Every structure is written in structure tokens, then in C-alpha cells.
PDB file of C-alpha atoms and ligand atoms in Angstrom:
ATOM      1  CA  MET A 561       8.404 -28.812 -67.564  1.00  0.00           C
ATOM      2  CA  THR A 562       7.986 -31.611 -65.034  1.00  0.00           C
ATOM      3  CA  ASN A 563       4.783 -33.403 -64.058  1.00  0.00           C
ATOM      4  CA  SER A 564       4.394 -31.172 -61.050  1.00  0.00           C
ATOM      5  CA  ALA A 565       4.604 -27.894 -63.009  1.00  0.00           C
ATOM      6  CA  ILE A 566       1.682 -25.541 -62.512  1.00  0.00           C
ATOM      7  CA  GLY A 567       0.526 -22.246 -64.001  1.00  0.00           C
ATOM      8  CA  ILE A 568      -0.424 -19.162 -62.034  1.00  0.00           C
ATOM      9  CA  MET A 569      -2.790 -17.020 -64.056  1.00  0.00           C
ATOM     10  CA  GLY A 570      -2.452 -13.523 -62.641  1.00  0.00           C
ATOM     11  CA  GLY A 571      -4.815 -10.717 -63.543  1.00  0.00           C
ATOM     12  CA  THR A 572      -7.380  -8.221 -62.334  1.00  0.00           C
ATOM     13  CA  PHE A 573     -10.150 -10.165 -64.141  1.00  0.00           C
ATOM     14  CA  ASP A 574     -12.551  -7.237 -64.176  1.00  0.00           C
ATOM     15  CA  PRO A 575     -14.308  -9.211 -65.604  1.00  0.00           C
ATOM     16  CA  VAL A 576     -12.769 -12.558 -66.575  1.00  0.00           C
ATOM     17  CA  HIS A 577     -13.558 -13.413 -70.231  1.00  0.00           C
ATOM     18  CA  TYR A 578     -13.057 -16.135 -72.847  1.00  0.00           C
ATOM     19  CA  GLY A 579      -9.701 -14.629 -73.871  1.00  0.00           C
ATOM     20  CA  HIS A 580      -8.349 -15.392 -70.374  1.00  0.00           C
ATOM     21  CA  LEU A 581      -9.780 -18.927 -70.406  1.00  0.00           C
ATOM     22  CA  VAL A 582      -8.371 -19.766 -73.846  1.00  0.00           C
ATOM     23  CA  THR A 583      -4.975 -18.330 -72.819  1.00  0.00           C
ATOM     24  CA  ALA A 584      -4.801 -20.442 -69.668  1.00  0.00           C
ATOM     25  CA  GLU A 585      -5.832 -23.606 -71.510  1.00  0.00           C
ATOM     26  CA  SER A 586      -3.337 -22.976 -74.354  1.00  0.00           C
ATOM     27  CA  VAL A 587      -0.445 -22.486 -71.926  1.00  0.00           C
ATOM     28  CA  ARG A 588      -1.512 -25.506 -69.891  1.00  0.00           C
ATOM     29  CA  ALA A 589      -1.548 -27.740 -72.984  1.00  0.00           C
ATOM     30  CA  HIS A 590       1.650 -26.286 -74.492  1.00  0.00           C
ATOM     31  CA  TYR A 591       3.785 -26.713 -71.375  1.00  0.00           C
ATOM     32  CA  GLY A 592       2.031 -29.839 -70.074  1.00  0.00           C
ATOM     33  CA  LEU A 593       1.011 -28.104 -66.854  1.00  0.00           C
ATOM     34  CA  GLN A 594      -0.812 -30.148 -64.277  1.00  0.00           C
ATOM     35  CA  GLU A 595      -3.063 -27.288 -63.239  1.00  0.00           C
ATOM     36  CA  VAL A 596      -3.636 -23.564 -63.731  1.00  0.00           C
ATOM     37  CA  VAL A 597      -4.484 -21.529 -60.648  1.00  0.00           C
ATOM     38  CA  PHE A 598      -6.227 -18.229 -61.373  1.00  0.00           C
ATOM     39  CA  VAL A 599      -5.177 -15.550 -58.881  1.00  0.00           C
ATOM     40  CA  PRO A 600      -7.330 -12.414 -59.067  1.00  0.00           C
ATOM     41  CA  THR A 601      -5.359  -9.439 -57.755  1.00  0.00           C
ATOM     42  CA  GLY A 602      -6.527  -8.079 -54.422  1.00  0.00           C
ATOM     43  CA  MET A 603      -5.208  -4.546 -54.535  1.00  0.00           C
ATOM     44  CA  PRO A 604      -3.284  -4.009 -57.795  1.00  0.00           C
ATOM     45  CA  PRO A 605      -0.190  -1.963 -56.840  1.00  0.00           C
ATOM     46  CA  HIS A 606      -0.317   0.052 -60.072  1.00  0.00           C
ATOM     47  CA  LYS A 607      -4.015   0.989 -60.154  1.00  0.00           C
ATOM     48  CA  SER A 608      -6.296   3.373 -58.313  1.00  0.00           C
ATOM     49  CA  PRO A 609      -8.618   1.258 -56.069  1.00  0.00           C
ATOM     50  CA  GLN A 610     -11.773   3.155 -57.059  1.00  0.00           C
ATOM     51  CA  LEU A 611     -11.192   2.162 -60.705  1.00  0.00           C
ATOM     52  CA  VAL A 612     -11.232  -1.556 -59.962  1.00  0.00           C
ATOM     53  CA  SER A 613     -14.376  -3.545 -59.044  1.00  0.00           C
ATOM     54  CA  GLU A 614     -14.669  -5.101 -55.599  1.00  0.00           C
ATOM     55  CA  ALA A 615     -12.321  -8.031 -55.195  1.00  0.00           C
ATOM     56  CA  GLU A 616     -15.147 -10.344 -54.113  1.00  0.00           C
ATOM     57  CA  HIS A 617     -17.059  -9.758 -57.390  1.00  0.00           C
ATOM     58  CA  ARG A 618     -13.934 -10.430 -59.450  1.00  0.00           C
ATOM     59  CA  TYR A 619     -13.159 -13.540 -57.435  1.00  0.00           C
ATOM     60  CA  LEU A 620     -16.699 -14.964 -57.748  1.00  0.00           C
ATOM     61  CA  MET A 621     -16.843 -14.323 -61.506  1.00  0.00           C
ATOM     62  CA  THR A 622     -13.508 -16.135 -61.882  1.00  0.00           C
ATOM     63  CA  VAL A 623     -14.843 -19.103 -59.891  1.00  0.00           C
ATOM     64  CA  LEU A 624     -17.953 -19.242 -62.114  1.00  0.00           C
ATOM     65  CA  ALA A 625     -15.900 -19.001 -65.324  1.00  0.00           C
ATOM     66  CA  THR A 626     -13.438 -21.747 -64.408  1.00  0.00           C
ATOM     67  CA  ALA A 627     -15.868 -24.186 -62.779  1.00  0.00           C
ATOM     68  CA  THR A 628     -16.211 -26.512 -65.778  1.00  0.00           C
ATOM     69  CA  ASN A 629     -12.464 -27.130 -66.278  1.00  0.00           C
ATOM     70  CA  PRO A 630     -11.064 -29.680 -63.808  1.00  0.00           C
ATOM     71  CA  ALA A 631      -7.517 -28.372 -64.431  1.00  0.00           C
ATOM     72  CA  PHE A 632      -8.486 -24.829 -63.372  1.00  0.00           C
ATOM     73  CA  SER A 633      -8.841 -23.519 -59.832  1.00  0.00           C
ATOM     74  CA  VAL A 634      -9.035 -20.084 -58.231  1.00  0.00           C
ATOM     75  CA  SER A 635      -6.977 -18.805 -55.313  1.00  0.00           C
ATOM     76  CA  ARG A 636      -8.044 -16.163 -52.785  1.00  0.00           C
ATOM     77  CA  SER A 637      -4.422 -15.620 -51.873  1.00  0.00           C
ATOM     78  CA  GLU A 638      -4.082 -12.007 -53.116  1.00  0.00           C
ATOM     79  CA  ILE A 639      -7.644 -11.088 -52.172  1.00  0.00           C
ATOM     80  CA  ASP A 640      -7.181 -12.173 -48.567  1.00  0.00           C
ATOM     81  CA  ARG A 641      -3.671 -10.799 -48.151  1.00  0.00           C
ATOM     82  CA  PRO A 642      -3.749  -7.264 -46.763  1.00  0.00           C
ATOM     83  CA  GLY A 643      -1.938  -4.498 -48.646  1.00  0.00           C
ATOM     84  CA  PRO A 644      -0.890  -4.252 -52.296  1.00  0.00           C
ATOM     85  CA  SER A 645      -0.776  -7.519 -54.256  1.00  0.00           C
ATOM     86  CA  PHE A 646       2.828  -8.220 -55.141  1.00  0.00           C
ATOM     87  CA  THR A 647       3.483 -11.155 -57.459  1.00  0.00           C
ATOM     88  CA  ALA A 648       6.676 -12.038 -55.556  1.00  0.00           C
ATOM     89  CA  ASP A 649       4.572 -12.787 -52.435  1.00  0.00           C
ATOM     90  CA  THR A 650       2.091 -14.873 -54.443  1.00  0.00           C
ATOM     91  CA  VAL A 651       4.761 -16.990 -56.107  1.00  0.00           C
ATOM     92  CA  ARG A 652       6.525 -17.539 -52.790  1.00  0.00           C
ATOM     93  CA  GLU A 653       3.237 -18.596 -51.163  1.00  0.00           C
ATOM     94  CA  VAL A 654       2.490 -21.100 -53.946  1.00  0.00           C
ATOM     95  CA  ARG A 655       5.975 -22.626 -53.681  1.00  0.00           C
ATOM     96  CA  ARG A 656       5.627 -22.868 -49.927  1.00  0.00           C
ATOM     97  CA  SER A 657       2.261 -24.651 -50.130  1.00  0.00           C
ATOM     98  CA  ARG A 658       3.092 -26.896 -53.113  1.00  0.00           C
ATOM     99  CA  GLY A 659       6.670 -27.751 -52.247  1.00  0.00           C
ATOM    100  CA  ARG A 660      10.003 -26.471 -53.539  1.00  0.00           C
ATOM    101  CA  GLN A 661      10.125 -28.987 -56.391  1.00  0.00           C
ATOM    102  CA  THR A 662       7.044 -27.405 -58.004  1.00  0.00           C
ATOM    103  CA  GLU A 663       7.912 -25.489 -61.156  1.00  0.00           C
ATOM    104  CA  VAL A 664       5.750 -22.451 -61.792  1.00  0.00           C
ATOM    105  CA  MET A 665       4.758 -20.550 -64.941  1.00  0.00           C
ATOM    106  CA  PHE A 666       3.313 -17.132 -64.213  1.00  0.00           C
ATOM    107  CA  ILE A 667       0.888 -16.229 -67.008  1.00  0.00           C
ATOM    108  CA  THR A 668      -0.365 -12.726 -67.631  1.00  0.00           C
ATOM    109  CA  GLY A 669      -0.895 -10.036 -70.296  1.00  0.00           C
ATOM    110  CA  ALA A 670       2.032  -8.763 -72.377  1.00  0.00           C
ATOM    111  CA  ASP A 671       1.299  -5.150 -71.403  1.00  0.00           C
ATOM    112  CA  ALA A 672       1.730  -6.059 -67.748  1.00  0.00           C
ATOM    113  CA  VAL A 673       4.982  -7.943 -68.516  1.00  0.00           C
ATOM    114  CA  ARG A 674       6.370  -4.872 -70.319  1.00  0.00           C
ATOM    115  CA  GLN A 675       6.335  -3.105 -66.953  1.00  0.00           C
ATOM    116  CA  LEU A 676       8.285  -5.891 -65.229  1.00  0.00           C
ATOM    117  CA  ALA A 677      11.267  -3.647 -64.541  1.00  0.00           C
ATOM    118  CA  THR A 678       9.058  -1.689 -62.092  1.00  0.00           C
ATOM    119  CA  TRP A 679       7.764  -4.755 -60.188  1.00  0.00           C
ATOM    120  CA  SER A 680       9.001  -5.339 -56.703  1.00  0.00           C
ATOM    121  CA  ARG A 681      11.475  -8.160 -55.898  1.00  0.00           C
ATOM    122  CA  LEU A 682      11.932  -9.265 -59.492  1.00  0.00           C
ATOM    123  CA  ASP A 683      14.843 -11.541 -58.584  1.00  0.00           C
ATOM    124  CA  GLU A 684      12.609 -13.472 -56.240  1.00  0.00           C
ATOM    125  CA  ILE A 685       9.923 -13.943 -58.919  1.00  0.00           C
ATOM    126  CA  PHE A 686      12.391 -15.286 -61.480  1.00  0.00           C
ATOM    127  CA  GLN A 687      14.140 -17.440 -58.952  1.00  0.00           C
ATOM    128  CA  TYR A 688      10.952 -19.476 -58.739  1.00  0.00           C
ATOM    129  CA  CYS A 689       9.213 -19.179 -62.090  1.00  0.00           C
ATOM    130  CA  GLU A 690       9.102 -18.481 -65.791  1.00  0.00           C
ATOM    131  CA  VAL A 691       6.715 -15.907 -67.227  1.00  0.00           C
ATOM    132  CA  VAL A 692       4.323 -16.167 -70.185  1.00  0.00           C
ATOM    133  CA  ALA A 693       3.334 -12.830 -71.754  1.00  0.00           C
ATOM    134  CA  ALA A 694       0.055 -13.323 -73.623  1.00  0.00           C
ATOM    135  CA  SER A 695      -1.070 -10.870 -76.282  1.00  0.00           C
ATOM    136  CA  ARG A 696      -3.723 -10.291 -78.880  1.00  0.00           C
ATOM    137  CA  PRO A 697      -2.825 -10.655 -82.616  1.00  0.00           C
ATOM    138  CA  GLY A 698      -1.174  -7.547 -84.065  1.00  0.00           C
ATOM    139  CA  TYR A 699       0.425  -6.670 -80.744  1.00  0.00           C
ATOM    140  CA  PRO A 700       3.455  -4.357 -81.163  1.00  0.00           C
ATOM    141  CA  PHE A 701       6.022  -7.054 -80.377  1.00  0.00           C
ATOM    142  CA  ALA A 702       8.965  -4.754 -81.288  1.00  0.00           C
ATOM    143  CA  GLU A 703       7.914  -2.348 -78.510  1.00  0.00           C
ATOM    144  CA  PHE A 704       7.553  -5.250 -76.103  1.00  0.00           C
ATOM    145  CA  GLU A 705      11.071  -6.465 -76.934  1.00  0.00           C
ATOM    146  CA  GLN A 706      12.466  -2.958 -76.525  1.00  0.00           C
ATOM    147  CA  GLU A 707      10.843  -2.626 -73.125  1.00  0.00           C
ATOM    148  CA  ILE A 708      12.125  -5.923 -71.770  1.00  0.00           C
ATOM    149  CA  ALA A 709      15.606  -5.372 -73.274  1.00  0.00           C
ATOM    150  CA  GLN A 710      16.488  -3.439 -70.120  1.00  0.00           C
ATOM    151  CA  LEU A 711      16.018  -6.570 -67.998  1.00  0.00           C
ATOM    152  CA  PRO A 712      18.983  -8.822 -67.216  1.00  0.00           C
ATOM    153  CA  ARG A 713      19.623 -11.535 -69.819  1.00  0.00           C
ATOM    154  CA  ALA A 714      18.922 -14.324 -67.326  1.00  0.00           C
ATOM    155  CA  VAL A 715      15.468 -12.837 -66.720  1.00  0.00           C
ATOM    156  CA  ARG A 716      14.709 -12.293 -70.412  1.00  0.00           C
ATOM    157  CA  GLN A 717      15.487 -15.932 -71.140  1.00  0.00           C
ATOM    158  CA  ARG A 718      12.684 -16.899 -68.762  1.00  0.00           C
ATOM    159  CA  ILE A 719      10.035 -14.755 -70.500  1.00  0.00           C
ATOM    160  CA  HIS A 720       7.937 -16.382 -73.234  1.00  0.00           C
ATOM    161  CA  PHE A 721       5.725 -14.427 -75.627  1.00  0.00           C
ATOM    162  CA  LEU A 722       2.434 -16.017 -76.749  1.00  0.00           C
ATOM    163  CA  GLU A 723      -0.059 -14.671 -79.283  1.00  0.00           C
ATOM    164  CA  VAL A 724      -3.637 -15.693 -78.477  1.00  0.00           C
ATOM    165  CA  PRO A 725      -6.288 -14.774 -81.093  1.00  0.00           C
ATOM    166  CA  ALA A 726      -9.063 -14.878 -78.447  1.00  0.00           C
ATOM    167  CA  LEU A 727      -7.356 -12.002 -76.591  1.00  0.00           C
ATOM    168  CA  ALA A 728      -8.977  -9.660 -79.105  1.00  0.00           C
ATOM    169  CA  ILE A 729     -11.572  -9.751 -76.281  1.00  0.00           C
ATOM    170  CA  SER A 730     -10.663  -7.378 -73.449  1.00  0.00           C
ATOM    171  CA  SER A 731     -12.100  -6.614 -70.025  1.00  0.00           C
ATOM    172  CA  SER A 732     -12.182  -2.880 -70.758  1.00  0.00           C
ATOM    173  CA  ASP A 733     -14.204  -3.485 -73.923  1.00  0.00           C
ATOM    174  CA  ILE A 734     -16.658  -5.668 -71.986  1.00  0.00           C
ATOM    175  CA  ARG A 735     -17.091  -2.957 -69.317  1.00  0.00           C
ATOM    176  CA  HIS A 736     -17.642  -0.385 -72.067  1.00  0.00           C
ATOM    177  CA  ARG A 737     -20.196  -2.601 -73.791  1.00  0.00           C
ATOM    178  CA  VAL A 738     -22.192  -3.099 -70.572  1.00  0.00           C
ATOM    179  CA  ALA A 739     -22.182   0.654 -69.875  1.00  0.00           C
ATOM    180  CA  GLU A 740     -23.429   1.288 -73.436  1.00  0.00           C
ATOM    181  CA  GLY A 741     -26.098  -1.436 -73.231  1.00  0.00           C
ATOM    182  CA  MET A 742     -24.377  -3.540 -75.920  1.00  0.00           C
ATOM    183  CA  PRO A 743     -24.384  -7.375 -75.801  1.00  0.00           C
ATOM    184  CA  ILE A 744     -21.564  -9.315 -74.137  1.00  0.00           C
ATOM    185  CA  ARG A 745     -22.960 -12.781 -74.794  1.00  0.00           C
ATOM    186  CA  TYR A 746     -20.238 -15.124 -76.212  1.00  0.00           C
ATOM    187  CA  LEU A 747     -17.479 -12.826 -74.925  1.00  0.00           C
ATOM    188  CA  VAL A 748     -17.807 -14.129 -71.358  1.00  0.00           C
ATOM    189  CA  PRO A 749     -19.246 -17.444 -70.056  1.00  0.00           C
ATOM    190  CA  GLU A 750     -23.023 -17.319 -69.604  1.00  0.00           C
ATOM    191  CA  SER A 751     -22.584 -17.674 -65.819  1.00  0.00           C
ATOM    192  CA  VAL A 752     -20.388 -14.552 -65.740  1.00  0.00           C
ATOM    193  CA  LYS A 753     -22.880 -12.637 -67.882  1.00  0.00           C
ATOM    194  CA  SER A 754     -25.690 -13.597 -65.477  1.00  0.00           C
ATOM    195  CA  TYR A 755     -23.577 -12.474 -62.496  1.00  0.00           C
ATOM    196  CA  ILE A 756     -22.841  -9.112 -64.142  1.00  0.00           C
ATOM    197  CA  ASP A 757     -26.563  -8.638 -64.906  1.00  0.00           C
ATOM    198  CA  LYS A 758     -27.691  -9.695 -61.434  1.00  0.00           C
ATOM    199  CA  MET A 759     -25.196  -7.499 -59.571  1.00  0.00           C
ATOM    200  CA  GLY A 760     -25.592  -4.570 -61.954  1.00  0.00           C
ATOM    201  CA  LEU A 761     -21.847  -4.362 -62.558  1.00  0.00           C
ATOM    202  CA  TYR A 762     -20.264  -1.974 -65.074  1.00  0.00           C
ATOM    203  CA  ARG A 763     -23.450  -0.014 -65.769  1.00  0.00           C
ATOM    204  CA  VAL A 764     -21.650   3.238 -65.077  1.00  0.00           C
ATOM    205  CA  ALA A 765     -18.675   3.985 -67.339  1.00  0.00           C
ATOM    206  CA  ARG A 766     -15.406   4.701 -65.559  1.00  0.00           C
ATOM    207  CA  THR A 767     -12.379   6.548 -66.794  1.00  0.00           C
ATOM    208  CA  SER A 768      -9.394   4.251 -67.180  1.00  0.00           C
ATOM    209  CA  VAL A 769      -6.669   6.127 -65.383  1.00  0.00           C
ATOM    210  CA  ARG A 770      -3.577   4.383 -64.096  1.00  0.00           C
ATOM    211  CA  ARG A 771      -1.884   5.457 -60.910  1.00  0.00           C
ATOM    212  CA  GLY A 772       1.302   7.367 -61.461  1.00  0.00           C
ATOM    213  CA  ASP A 773       4.576   6.032 -60.225  1.00  0.00           C
ATOM    214  CA  LEU A 774       3.502   4.122 -57.157  1.00  0.00           C
ATOM    215  CA  GLY A 775       6.622   2.058 -56.987  1.00  0.00           C
ATOM    216  CA  SER A 776       4.738  -1.081 -58.012  1.00  0.00           C
TER     217      SER A 776
HETATM  218  P1  LIG B1900      -3.470  -4.911 -66.554  1.00  0.00           P
HETATM  219  O1  LIG B1900      -2.569  -3.754 -66.585  1.00  0.00           O
HETATM  220  O2  LIG B1900      -4.895  -4.710 -66.123  1.00  0.00           O
HETATM  221  O3  LIG B1900      -3.524  -5.650 -67.945  1.00  0.00           O
HETATM  222  C1  LIG B1900      -2.601  -5.394 -68.970  1.00  0.00           C
HETATM  223  C2  LIG B1900      -3.057  -6.142 -70.203  1.00  0.00           C
HETATM  224  O4  LIG B1900      -2.893  -7.542 -69.985  1.00  0.00           O
HETATM  225  C3  LIG B1900      -4.502  -5.927 -70.557  1.00  0.00           C
HETATM  226  O5  LIG B1900      -4.610  -5.952 -71.961  1.00  0.00           O
HETATM  227  C4  LIG B1900      -5.186  -7.141 -69.936  1.00  0.00           C
HETATM  228  O6  LIG B1900      -6.362  -7.481 -70.624  1.00  0.00           O
HETATM  229  C5  LIG B1900      -4.149  -8.214 -70.146  1.00  0.00           C
HETATM  230  N1  LIG B1900      -4.181  -9.273 -69.125  1.00  0.00           N
HETATM  231  C6  LIG B1900      -4.155  -9.124 -67.768  1.00  0.00           C
HETATM  232  N2  LIG B1900      -4.108 -10.326 -67.173  1.00  0.00           N
HETATM  233  C7  LIG B1900      -4.108 -11.244 -68.178  1.00  0.00           C
HETATM  234  C8  LIG B1900      -4.055 -12.647 -68.201  1.00  0.00           C
HETATM  235  N3  LIG B1900      -3.965 -13.352 -67.072  1.00  0.00           N
HETATM  236  N4  LIG B1900      -4.077 -13.277 -69.403  1.00  0.00           N
HETATM  237  C9  LIG B1900      -4.137 -12.577 -70.544  1.00  0.00           C
HETATM  238  N5  LIG B1900      -4.175 -11.238 -70.599  1.00  0.00           N
HETATM  239  C10 LIG B1900      -4.166 -10.577 -69.431  1.00  0.00           C
HETATM  240  O7  LIG B1900      -2.778  -6.021 -65.696  1.00  0.00           O
HETATM  241  P2  LIG B1900      -3.231  -6.521 -64.306  1.00  0.00           P
HETATM  242  O8  LIG B1900      -4.372  -7.473 -64.565  1.00  0.00           O
HETATM  243  O9  LIG B1900      -3.442  -5.398 -63.375  1.00  0.00           O
HETATM  244  O10 LIG B1900      -1.919  -7.303 -63.790  1.00  0.00           O
HETATM  245  C11 LIG B1900      -1.524  -8.488 -64.391  1.00  0.00           C
HETATM  246  C12 LIG B1900      -0.775  -9.326 -63.349  1.00  0.00           C
HETATM  247  O11 LIG B1900       0.486  -8.725 -63.075  1.00  0.00           O
HETATM  248  C13 LIG B1900      -1.481  -9.446 -62.013  1.00  0.00           C
HETATM  249  O12 LIG B1900      -1.308 -10.730 -61.507  1.00  0.00           O
HETATM  250  C14 LIG B1900      -0.784  -8.422 -61.150  1.00  0.00           C
HETATM  251  O13 LIG B1900      -0.821  -8.723 -59.754  1.00  0.00           O
HETATM  252  C15 LIG B1900       0.632  -8.543 -61.683  1.00  0.00           C
HETATM  253  N6  LIG B1900       1.402  -7.314 -61.383  1.00  0.00           N
HETATM  254  C16 LIG B1900       2.280  -7.376 -60.353  1.00  0.00           C
HETATM  255  C17 LIG B1900       3.006  -6.244 -59.993  1.00  0.00           C
HETATM  256  C18 LIG B1900       3.972  -6.345 -58.843  1.00  0.00           C
HETATM  257  O14 LIG B1900       4.160  -7.420 -58.299  1.00  0.00           O
HETATM  258  N7  LIG B1900       4.581  -5.263 -58.464  1.00  0.00           N
HETATM  259  C19 LIG B1900       2.822  -5.046 -60.694  1.00  0.00           C
HETATM  260  C20 LIG B1900       1.918  -5.030 -61.751  1.00  0.00           C
HETATM  261  C21 LIG B1900       1.184  -6.180 -62.095  1.00  0.00           C
HETATM  262  P3  LIG B1900      -7.712  -7.664 -69.791  1.00  0.00           P
HETATM  263  O15 LIG B1900      -7.963  -6.311 -69.169  1.00  0.00           O
HETATM  264  O16 LIG B1900      -8.679  -8.076 -70.806  1.00  0.00           O
HETATM  265  O17 LIG B1900      -7.398  -8.676 -68.739  1.00  0.00           O
END
């Protein structure tokens, strides 16, 4: 990677947690990235809107969580863009604003990367960037490999798998813990915990149902 390489950390961040922060920092250090830009999804194309917290809450929690790392920033790009949040649009926007020489690593969860074949304008995404698929320890890597085997070889060569022990923490577990009145201290930054408490987020449990085939 060159000096001008940056990471785009894509996720719903509902809420952002230490697993995300450790992942972003590990990738930044490993690939010598200048910066990692967190991009909370506005309207995830593959999820029912009523099952995702308001974009503004997710954005603000991400700002609070990343504030102490000078190499981290947060973009409103997907939140402010009307319609479903397609990664191809985000990557194109970053390249346009940073210049064509900027190399980009798109970082996200391995489960999301497994679904890559269904993402829109895949060619465009891989024209501009490489992808890091982050997973928790014990992740079924064989299944992941099987899933991405259907992608063209040139695409597969630009996907990197990374095991991150801290990803044993998950947003769904944090939401469950809040709904059950269990502690979340040390799973999320204190500032994020305070925001969740103050806004009364996640007090009501929600069923985690994915949208069917929405042509994401
Ligand atoms: P998701 O399905 O909610 O998450 C799948 C798994 O990945 C979960 O275990 C999740 O854990 C983990 N994860 C998500 N983001 C992560 C990150 N940045 N670092 C480490 N682990 C992460 O996935 P999502 O958050 O909705 O989508 C992930 C990204 O893919 C977003 O940027 C989204 O816009 C993009 N995407 C694009 C398209 C498209 O362009 N058509 C379609 C689908 C997804 P946690 O719940 O703990 O985060």
C-alpha cells in the first residue's frame, strides 16, 4: 500500500463497539494506512429499516467512539445520501474526493463479505479497492471460502481474511444485553455507553430478521 492508502470501515454500527475499533486499528497498522474512515450505513439495502436504529444515533455513537484516535474519522456520506446505501457509490465518492491515486481498503465483517455476489456493481467496487473480511475466532472459514469461490478469481485475489479476537463482541449481543438489563461496560467505549443510557436505546428487544431477496 502507498502512503496515501486509506481504509473505509463500513458497517451498520448499531452500536459501534470495541471489536470494530480494534479491527480498524489492526488493519490500519497492518497495511500502513494513513487513515480509517468509518462510514455508518444510511439505509442498509439488505435489512428492514424498522430493525435498524436511527442513522443519526448510529452516526453520533461512531463519532464518540472514534474521537480519541487521530487516524480515525467518520463520514456522513451514506447517511446523507438518499436511498439504499450501496458500497459502490461510497467507494466512488471517496475516490472522487481524495483523488484517483488514493488506494482504498474496504473493511467490514466476514459475514457481509460472504454475500458479496449479491452486492450491486461489484466490478466497480473492486476496480477501486481491496476488501478486508474481519471475523471472530472460530469463524467457519471453510464456509466463507466456499461462498466466495463463486466470485471471479480477480475479485477473490483482492479479498483478505482477518481474524480479530476482539470481534467476539457483537452489536447484537450488546443490544440483547441492554434489553435484558445486563452490563455493557468494557464492551463499548464509556462515551457510547453513556449515549445509549441517555437516549434509552435498545431497551426493547427486537427480532433480528433480514429482508428477503431485495437485490442488494
Ligand atoms: P451485517 O450483516 O450487519 O454484519 C455482518 C457481520 O459483520 C456481523 O457479525 C457484524 O458484527 C460484522 N460487521 C459489520 N461491520 C463490521 C465491521 N466494519 N468490522 C467488523 N465486523 C463488522 O453487515 P452490515 O453492517 O449491514 O454491512 C456491512 C457493510 O457492507 C456496510 O458497509 C454495508 O453498507 C455493506 N453492504 C453493502 C451492500 C451493497 O452495496 N449492496 C450490501 C450489503 C452490505 P456487528 O453486528 O457486531 O457489527
